[in-house]
PDB file of C-alpha atoms in Angstrom:
ATOM      1  CA  MET A   1      53.417-188.144 -28.683  1.00 51.00           C
ATOM      2  CA  ALA A   2      51.755-185.778 -31.413  1.00 54.00           C
ATOM      3  CA  SER A   3      48.210-186.653 -30.057  1.00 56.00           C
ATOM      4  CA  ALA A   4      49.431-186.644 -26.594  1.00 54.00           C
ATOM      5  CA  ALA A   5      50.546-182.422 -26.873  1.00 56.00           C
ATOM      6  CA  ARG A   6      48.013-182.005 -28.673  1.00 62.00           C
ATOM      7  CA  ALA A   7      45.194-183.184 -25.409  1.00 53.00           C
ATOM      8  CA  LEU A   8      47.278-181.225 -23.658  1.00 52.00           C
ATOM      9  CA  HIS A   9      46.499-177.801 -25.239  1.00 56.00           C
ATOM     10  CA  VAL A  10      42.962-178.672 -25.485  1.00 50.00           C
ATOM     11  CA  PHE A  11      43.200-179.537 -21.483  1.00 47.00           C
ATOM     12  CA  ARG A  12      45.009-176.233 -20.900  1.00 59.00           C
ATOM     13  CA  SER A  13      42.753-174.116 -22.351  1.00 55.00           C
ATOM     14  CA  SER A  14      39.755-175.306 -21.007  1.00 50.00           C
ATOM     15  CA  THR A  15      40.784-175.236 -17.785  1.00 50.00           C
ATOM     16  CA  THR A  16      41.464-171.444 -18.741  1.00 52.00           C
ATOM     17  CA  SER A  17      38.040-170.646 -20.251  1.00 50.00           C
ATOM     18  CA  LEU A  18      36.515-172.579 -17.037  1.00 43.00           C
ATOM     19  CA  SER A  19      38.666-170.775 -15.100  1.00 48.00           C
ATOM     20  CA  SER A  20      37.679-166.706 -16.571  1.00 50.00           C
ATOM     21  CA  ARG A  21      33.853-167.892 -16.743  1.00 51.00           C
ATOM     22  CA  ALA A  22      34.271-168.664 -13.454  1.00 49.00           C
ATOM     23  CA  PHE A  23      36.597-165.438 -12.116  1.00 43.00           C
ATOM     24  CA  ALA A  24      33.926-163.547 -14.258  1.00 47.00           C
ATOM     25  CA  ARG A  25      30.846-165.367 -12.139  1.00 55.00           C
ATOM     26  CA  SER A  26      32.720-165.396  -8.604  1.00 54.00           C
ATOM     27  CA  PRO A  27      31.558-161.851  -6.559  1.00 53.00           C
ATOM     28  CA  VAL A  28      35.730-160.725  -6.871  1.00 47.00           C
ATOM     29  CA  GLY A  29      35.174-160.947 -10.553  1.00 49.00           C
ATOM     30  CA  ARG A  30      31.722-158.983 -10.485  1.00 55.00           C
ATOM     31  CA  ALA A  31      33.399-156.201  -8.341  1.00 49.00           C
ATOM     32  CA  ALA A  32      36.079-156.027 -11.024  1.00 49.00           C
ATOM     33  CA  ALA A  33      33.644-155.507 -13.953  1.00 50.00           C
ATOM     34  CA  LEU A  34      31.718-152.812 -12.127  1.00 50.00           C
ATOM     35  CA  GLY A  35      35.080-151.190 -11.565  1.00 50.00           C
ATOM     36  CA  ARG A  36      36.144-151.121 -15.425  1.00 56.00           C
ATOM     37  CA  ARG A  37      32.689-149.655 -15.634  1.00 56.00           C
ATOM     38  CA  HIS A  38      32.605-147.064 -13.109  1.00 50.00           C
ATOM     39  CA  TYR A  39      36.361-146.073 -14.634  1.00 50.00           C
ATOM     40  CA  SER A  40      34.606-145.945 -18.634  1.00 56.00           C
ATOM     41  CA  GLU A  41      31.812-143.950 -17.167  1.00 59.00           C
ATOM     42  CA  GLU A  42      34.022-141.191 -15.341  1.00 58.00           C
ATOM     43  CA  LYS A  43      36.114-141.660 -18.138  1.00 59.00           C
ATOM     44  CA  ALA A  44      33.481-140.048 -19.845  1.00 62.00           C
ATOM     45  CA  GLU A  45      32.434-137.489 -17.555  1.00 65.00           C
ATOM     46  CA  ASP A  46      35.866-135.763 -17.345  1.00 64.00           C
ATOM     47  CA  LYS A  47      35.687-136.482 -20.937  1.00 65.00           C
ATOM     48  CA  ALA A  48      32.842-134.230 -21.418  1.00 66.00           C
ATOM     49  CA  GLU A  49      33.360-131.469 -18.631  1.00 69.00           C
ATOM     50  CA  ALA A  50      36.789-131.555 -20.028  1.00 63.00           C
ATOM     51  CA  GLN A  51      34.801-130.132 -23.473  1.00 68.00           C
ATOM     52  CA  LYS A  52      32.704-127.616 -21.450  1.00 64.00           C
ATOM     53  CA  GLU A  53      35.969-126.129 -20.165  1.00 63.00           C
ATOM     54  CA  GLY A  54      37.793-126.028 -23.703  1.00 58.00           C
ATOM     55  CA  ALA A  55      34.567-124.105 -24.299  1.00 53.00           C
ATOM     56  CA  LYS A  56      34.155-121.689 -21.864  1.00 55.00           C
ATOM     57  CA  GLU A  57      38.740-121.278 -22.460  1.00 53.00           C
ATOM     58  CA  GLY A  58      37.463-120.210 -25.777  1.00 52.00           C
ATOM     59  CA  GLU A  59      34.495-117.287 -24.988  1.00 52.00           C
ATOM     60  CA  SER A  60      36.773-116.275 -22.363  1.00 55.00           C
ATOM     61  CA  ALA A  61      39.715-115.857 -24.763  1.00 65.00           C
ATOM     62  CA  LEU A  62      38.414-112.735 -26.276  1.00 70.00           C
ATOM     63  CA  THR A  63      40.841-109.910 -27.200  1.00 85.00           C
ATOM     64  CA  PRO A  64      40.008-106.623 -25.780  1.00 83.00           C
ATOM     65  CA  GLU A  65      38.255-104.951 -28.352  1.00 83.00           C
ATOM     66  CA  GLN A  66      35.554-107.794 -28.727  1.00 84.00           C
ATOM     67  CA  GLU A  67      35.091-107.833 -24.916  1.00 84.00           C
ATOM     68  CA  LYS A  68      34.753-103.825 -25.719  1.00 84.00           C
ATOM     69  CA  LEU A  69      32.195-104.076 -28.376  1.00 86.00           C
ATOM     70  CA  LYS A  70      30.458-106.897 -26.535  1.00 85.00           C
ATOM     71  CA  ALA A  71      30.087-104.366 -23.665  1.00 85.00           C
ATOM     72  CA  LYS A  72      28.707-101.683 -26.032  1.00 86.00           C
ATOM     73  CA  ASP A  73      25.952-104.061 -27.664  1.00 87.00           C
ATOM     74  CA  ALA A  74      24.335-104.671 -24.386  1.00 87.00           C
ATOM     75  CA  GLU A  75      24.456-101.055 -23.587  1.00 88.00           C
ATOM     76  CA  VAL A  76      22.748-100.270 -27.109  1.00 88.00           C
ATOM     77  CA  VAL A  77      20.447-102.994 -26.117  1.00 90.00           C
ATOM     78  CA  ASP A  78      19.683-101.381 -22.771  1.00 90.00           C
ATOM     79  CA  LEU A  79      19.422 -97.768 -24.120  1.00 90.00           C
ATOM     80  CA  THR A  80      17.131 -98.760 -26.416  1.00 90.00           C
ATOM     81  CA  SER A  81      14.610-100.041 -24.203  1.00 90.00           C
ATOM     82  CA  ARG A  82      14.832 -97.141 -21.996  1.00 90.00           C
ATOM     83  CA  LEU A  83      13.880 -94.853 -25.254  1.00 91.00           C
ATOM     84  CA  ARG A  84      11.295 -96.733 -25.956  1.00 91.00           C
ATOM     85  CA  TYR A  85       9.949 -96.530 -22.289  1.00 91.00           C
ATOM     86  CA  LEU A  86      10.198 -93.046 -22.349  1.00 91.00           C
ATOM     87  CA  GLN A  87       8.974 -92.221 -25.230  1.00 90.00           C
ATOM     88  CA  ALA A  88       5.373 -93.946 -24.494  1.00 90.00           C
ATOM     89  CA  ASP A  89       5.254 -92.152 -20.985  1.00 91.00           C
ATOM     90  CA  PHE A  90       5.712 -88.830 -23.293  1.00 91.00           C
ATOM     91  CA  LEU A  91       2.981 -89.680 -25.660  1.00 92.00           C
ATOM     92  CA  ASN A  92       0.726 -90.364 -22.569  1.00 92.00           C
ATOM     93  CA  LEU A  93       1.779 -87.275 -21.022  1.00 92.00           C
ATOM     94  CA  GLN A  94       0.352 -85.800 -23.618  1.00 91.00           C
ATOM     95  CA  ARG A  95      -2.521 -86.995 -23.906  1.00 92.00           C
ATOM     96  CA  ASN A  96      -3.470 -86.845 -20.408  1.00 91.00           C
ATOM     97  CA  ALA A  97      -2.464 -83.195 -20.860  1.00 91.00           C
ATOM     98  CA  ALA A  98      -4.192 -82.082 -23.532  1.00 89.00           C
ATOM     99  CA  ARG A  99      -7.715 -83.417 -21.986  1.00 86.00           C
ATOM    100  CA  GLU A 100      -7.010 -82.301 -19.118  1.00 86.00           C
ATOM    101  CA  LYS A 101      -6.442 -78.457 -20.489  1.00 85.00           C
ATOM    102  CA  GLU A 102      -9.453 -79.687 -22.560  1.00 80.00           C
ATOM    103  CA  GLN A 103     -11.542 -80.349 -19.570  1.00 78.00           C
ATOM    104  CA  THR A 104     -10.567 -77.333 -17.888  1.00 81.00           C
ATOM    105  CA  ARG A 105     -11.383 -74.888 -20.495  1.00 77.00           C
ATOM    106  CA  ASP A 106     -14.829 -76.661 -20.552  1.00 73.00           C
ATOM    107  CA  PHE A 107     -15.539 -76.291 -16.661  1.00 75.00           C
ATOM    108  CA  ALA A 108     -13.617 -72.981 -15.979  1.00 80.00           C
ATOM    109  CA  ILE A 109     -17.043 -72.212 -16.300  1.00 84.00           C
ATOM    110  CA  THR A 110     -19.523 -74.280 -14.395  1.00 87.00           C
ATOM    111  CA  ARG A 111     -19.590 -72.292 -10.932  1.00 85.00           C
ATOM    112  CA  PHE A 112     -20.914 -68.814 -13.304  1.00 87.00           C
ATOM    113  CA  ALA A 113     -23.469 -71.137 -15.253  1.00 88.00           C
ATOM    114  CA  THR A 114     -24.778 -72.480 -12.477  1.00 89.00           C
ATOM    115  CA  ASP A 115     -25.391 -68.902 -10.921  1.00 88.00           C
ATOM    116  CA  LEU A 116     -26.966 -68.342 -14.015  1.00 90.00           C
ATOM    117  CA  LEU A 117     -29.539 -70.928 -14.265  1.00 92.00           C
ATOM    118  CA  GLU A 118     -31.269 -69.292 -11.820  1.00 91.00           C
ATOM    119  CA  THR A 119     -31.487 -65.727 -13.567  1.00 92.00           C
ATOM    120  CA  ALA A 120     -32.997 -68.099 -16.476  1.00 93.00           C
ATOM    121  CA  ASP A 121     -35.571 -69.789 -14.198  1.00 93.00           C
ATOM    122  CA  VAL A 122     -36.918 -66.974 -13.063  1.00 93.00           C
ATOM    123  CA  LEU A 123     -37.326 -65.351 -16.802  1.00 93.00           C
ATOM    124  CA  ALA A 124     -39.139 -68.826 -16.887  1.00 91.00           C
ATOM    125  CA  LEU A 125     -41.322 -67.843 -14.590  1.00 91.00           C
ATOM    126  CA  ALA A 126     -41.967 -64.483 -15.242  1.00 91.00           C
ATOM    127  CA  LEU A 127     -43.079 -65.713 -18.758  1.00 91.00           C
ATOM    128  CA  LYS A 128     -45.281 -68.857 -17.459  1.00 89.00           C
ATOM    129  CA  SER A 129     -47.218 -66.015 -15.043  1.00 88.00           C
ATOM    130  CA  VAL A 130     -48.812 -65.193 -17.664  1.00 87.00           C
ATOM    131  CA  PRO A 131     -51.754 -66.694 -19.432  1.00 86.00           C
ATOM    132  CA  PRO A 132     -51.764 -67.236 -23.260  1.00 82.00           C
ATOM    133  CA  SER A 133     -55.276 -65.479 -23.162  1.00 81.00           C
ATOM    134  CA  ALA A 134     -54.213 -62.217 -21.471  1.00 79.00           C
ATOM    135  CA  LEU A 135     -51.571 -62.237 -24.364  1.00 79.00           C
ATOM    136  CA  THR A 136     -54.620 -62.400 -27.023  1.00 77.00           C
ATOM    137  CA  SER A 137     -57.511 -61.061 -25.788  1.00 58.00           C
ATOM    138  CA  PRO A 138     -60.589 -59.335 -28.128  1.00 53.00           C
ATOM    139  CA  GLU A 139     -59.735 -56.306 -25.692  1.00 52.00           C
ATOM    140  CA  ALA A 140     -56.203 -56.119 -26.725  1.00 46.00           C
ATOM    141  CA  THR A 141     -56.967 -56.579 -30.447  1.00 50.00           C
ATOM    142  CA  SER A 142     -59.607 -53.389 -30.779  1.00 52.00           C
ATOM    143  CA  GLU A 143     -57.143 -51.262 -28.259  1.00 50.00           C
ATOM    144  CA  SER A 144     -54.220 -52.532 -30.769  1.00 52.00           C
ATOM    145  CA  SER A 145     -55.772 -51.470 -33.719  1.00 50.00           C
ATOM    146  CA  LEU A 146     -56.316 -47.774 -31.749  1.00 50.00           C
ATOM    147  CA  SER A 147     -53.136 -47.646 -31.481  1.00 50.00           C
ATOM    148  CA  ASP A 148     -52.350 -46.151 -34.147  1.00 47.00           C
ATOM    149  CA  THR A 149     -55.326 -42.943 -33.832  1.00 45.00           C
ATOM    150  CA  SER A 150     -54.153 -42.912 -29.437  1.00 49.00           C
ATOM    151  CA  ALA A 151     -51.143 -41.219 -28.466  1.00 52.00           C
ATOM    152  CA  GLU A 152     -51.514 -43.431 -25.463  1.00 67.00           C
ATOM    153  CA  LYS A 153     -51.491 -47.278 -24.592  1.00 74.00           C
ATOM    154  CA  SER A 154     -53.417 -49.591 -22.863  1.00 80.00           C
ATOM    155  CA  SER A 155     -51.983 -51.511 -19.339  1.00 81.00           C
ATOM    156  CA  GLN A 156     -52.939 -54.463 -22.310  1.00 82.00           C
ATOM    157  CA  GLN A 157     -50.482 -53.310 -24.806  1.00 85.00           C
ATOM    158  CA  TYR A 158     -47.986 -52.511 -21.352  1.00 86.00           C
ATOM    159  CA  LEU A 159     -48.018 -56.609 -20.597  1.00 87.00           C
ATOM    160  CA  GLN A 160     -47.909 -57.329 -24.062  1.00 89.00           C
ATOM    161  CA  GLU A 161     -44.600 -55.522 -24.570  1.00 90.00           C
ATOM    162  CA  LEU A 162     -43.531 -56.495 -20.761  1.00 91.00           C
ATOM    163  CA  HIS A 163     -44.089 -60.070 -22.498  1.00 90.00           C
ATOM    164  CA  GLN A 164     -42.011 -59.653 -25.813  1.00 92.00           C
ATOM    165  CA  GLY A 165     -39.038 -58.182 -23.858  1.00 93.00           C
ATOM    166  CA  VAL A 166     -38.741 -60.830 -21.332  1.00 94.00           C
ATOM    167  CA  GLU A 167     -39.005 -63.775 -23.859  1.00 94.00           C
ATOM    168  CA  ILE A 168     -36.426 -61.945 -25.906  1.00 95.00           C
ATOM    169  CA  THR A 169     -34.057 -61.550 -22.957  1.00 95.00           C
ATOM    170  CA  GLN A 170     -34.812 -65.013 -22.536  1.00 94.00           C
ATOM    171  CA  ARG A 171     -33.995 -66.553 -25.962  1.00 94.00           C
ATOM    172  CA  GLN A 172     -30.810 -64.550 -26.448  1.00 95.00           C
ATOM    173  CA  LEU A 173     -29.145 -65.741 -22.196  1.00 94.00           C
ATOM    174  CA  LEU A 174     -30.410 -69.456 -23.476  1.00 94.00           C
ATOM    175  CA  GLN A 175     -27.970 -68.665 -26.897  1.00 94.00           C
ATOM    176  CA  THR A 176     -25.412 -66.956 -24.847  1.00 93.00           C
ATOM    177  CA  LEU A 177     -25.176 -70.520 -22.622  1.00 93.00           C
ATOM    178  CA  SER A 178     -25.921 -72.836 -25.540  1.00 93.00           C
ATOM    179  CA  LYS A 179     -22.304 -70.837 -26.915  1.00 91.00           C
ATOM    180  CA  TYR A 180     -20.095 -72.794 -24.022  1.00 88.00           C
ATOM    181  CA  HIS A 181     -22.289 -76.164 -24.110  1.00 89.00           C
ATOM    182  CA  ILE A 182     -24.418 -75.333 -21.666  1.00 92.00           C
ATOM    183  CA  ASN A 183     -27.779 -76.927 -22.802  1.00 94.00           C
ATOM    184  CA  PRO A 184     -31.575 -77.560 -21.143  1.00 94.00           C
ATOM    185  CA  PHE A 185     -33.322 -80.416 -20.987  1.00 95.00           C
ATOM    186  CA  ASN A 186     -37.446 -80.750 -20.511  1.00 94.00           C
ATOM    187  CA  PRO A 187     -37.955 -85.061 -19.379  1.00 95.00           C
ATOM    188  CA  LEU A 188     -40.926 -84.629 -19.062  1.00 94.00           C
ATOM    189  CA  GLY A 189     -42.801 -87.956 -19.970  1.00 92.00           C
ATOM    190  CA  ASP A 190     -39.365 -89.327 -19.923  1.00 94.00           C
ATOM    191  CA  THR A 191     -39.101 -92.006 -17.331  1.00 94.00           C
ATOM    192  CA  PHE A 192     -37.334 -91.194 -14.522  1.00 95.00           C
ATOM    193  CA  ASP A 193     -33.597 -91.190 -14.214  1.00 95.00           C
ATOM    194  CA  PRO A 194     -31.573 -90.762 -10.992  1.00 94.00           C
ATOM    195  CA  ASN A 195     -28.506 -89.336 -12.776  1.00 95.00           C
ATOM    196  CA  LEU A 196     -30.642 -86.643 -14.671  1.00 95.00           C
ATOM    197  CA  HIS A 197     -32.955 -85.789 -12.552  1.00 96.00           C
ATOM    198  CA  GLU A 198     -34.463 -84.706  -9.135  1.00 95.00           C
ATOM    199  CA  ALA A 199     -38.158 -86.393  -7.753  1.00 95.00           C
ATOM    200  CA  LEU A 200     -39.653 -83.398  -5.712  1.00 95.00           C
ATOM    201  CA  TYR A 201     -42.621 -85.436  -5.126  1.00 94.00           C
ATOM    202  CA  GLN A 202     -44.649 -88.911  -6.415  1.00 93.00           C
ATOM    203  CA  ALA A 203     -48.454 -89.127  -7.198  1.00 92.00           C
ATOM    204  CA  PRO A 204     -50.600 -91.444  -8.331  1.00 90.00           C
ATOM    205  CA  ILE A 205     -51.538 -90.727 -11.672  1.00 89.00           C
ATOM    206  CA  PRO A 206     -54.208 -92.664 -13.197  1.00 87.00           C
ATOM    207  CA  GLY A 207     -52.770 -94.074 -17.071  1.00 86.00           C
ATOM    208  CA  LYS A 208     -49.818 -93.236 -16.453  1.00 88.00           C
ATOM    209  CA  THR A 209     -46.857 -95.875 -16.277  1.00 90.00           C
ATOM    210  CA  PRO A 210     -45.073 -95.432 -12.640  1.00 92.00           C
ATOM    211  CA  GLY A 211     -41.538 -93.952 -12.818  1.00 92.00           C
ATOM    212  CA  THR A 212     -42.529 -91.399 -15.499  1.00 94.00           C
ATOM    213  CA  VAL A 213     -42.324 -88.108 -14.784  1.00 95.00           C
ATOM    214  CA  ILE A 214     -45.648 -86.351 -15.093  1.00 94.00           C
ATOM    215  CA  ASP A 215     -44.441 -82.712 -13.860  1.00 94.00           C
ATOM    216  CA  VAL A 216     -41.475 -80.677 -14.015  1.00 94.00           C
ATOM    217  CA  GLN A 217     -40.769 -77.486 -11.639  1.00 92.00           C
ATOM    218  CA  LYS A 218     -37.253 -76.925 -13.407  1.00 93.00           C
ATOM    219  CA  ILE A 219     -35.889 -77.856 -16.299  1.00 94.00           C
ATOM    220  CA  GLY A 220     -32.319 -79.261 -16.236  1.00 95.00           C
ATOM    221  CA  TYR A 221     -29.107 -78.172 -17.577  1.00 96.00           C
ATOM    222  CA  LYS A 222     -26.019 -79.882 -19.027  1.00 94.00           C
ATOM    223  CA  ILE A 223     -22.646 -78.714 -19.603  1.00 91.00           C
ATOM    224  CA  LYS A 224     -21.580 -81.047 -22.872  1.00 86.00           C
ATOM    225  CA  ASP A 225     -21.950 -84.903 -21.312  1.00 86.00           C
ATOM    226  CA  ARG A 226     -22.030 -83.466 -17.906  1.00 89.00           C
ATOM    227  CA  VAL A 227     -25.287 -82.653 -15.857  1.00 93.00           C
ATOM    228  CA  LEU A 228     -24.969 -79.217 -14.619  1.00 93.00           C
ATOM    229  CA  ARG A 229     -28.018 -79.621 -13.291  1.00 94.00           C
ATOM    230  CA  ALA A 230     -30.664 -81.761 -12.647  1.00 95.00           C
ATOM    231  CA  ALA A 231     -34.035 -81.068 -13.520  1.00 95.00           C
ATOM    232  CA  GLN A 232     -36.728 -81.190 -10.589  1.00 95.00           C
ATOM    233  CA  VAL A 233     -39.403 -83.601 -11.317  1.00 96.00           C
ATOM    234  CA  GLY A 234     -42.587 -85.161 -10.037  1.00 95.00           C
ATOM    235  CA  VAL A 235     -43.037 -88.719 -10.607  1.00 95.00           C
ATOM    236  CA  ALA A 236     -46.015 -91.264 -11.602  1.00 94.00           C
ATOM    237  CA  GLN A 237     -46.538 -93.454  -8.279  1.00 91.00           C
ATOM    238  CA  ASP A 238     -47.942 -97.113  -8.538  1.00 84.00           C
ATOM    239  CA  THR A 239     -51.426 -97.059  -7.636  1.00 77.00           C
ATOM    240  CA  THR A 240     -51.940-100.220  -6.642  1.00 73.00           C
TER     241      THR A 240
END
């Protein structure tokens, strides 16, 4: 009797396990398993969303004083950034104003100085028109030795004095221009530079490198680093 009851219990447990395995393998069992898994995933997502909402509620649950302090902090950051930009703009404005003031001061006399250059050119031509031999001729030397005894001056002496006066005037004019940073430059023998020189003619000169300045009709002038007037020159031409 006892053995029969034990056999009945074993049969029932085996049939139960077989039925549960068969149910799990069946479509209905699979759908149930998927449903349970989907339910667990939804539950995890709901829990995460609930945690996020709780954090947001914790952040929003600030006292009015804390909210005011937070707004003031943001306002301070914004005003500090604007102040830095304004300081940088002001420094740039100061630098630009100082540079423009210096340029205005340096180049204010440009037009007037350009007109004075014509006078300097005339004085240079006057000095160049008198050859050195006319100033140191034997006649001039002999007449100058008799200048103490003779009351009248010869034409040679007048020419020497006139040449000396013109030379002093030219030197004084160039010194005055130099006070305002206006200085001449003579490009004779230099390579032709269109930024500094104005070519009046070209000539084939044997032994001269093409592009070399061979003659200077008018010297150039600069005001600081800026060209006030380009030098008028003649340039060597290629002989080939």
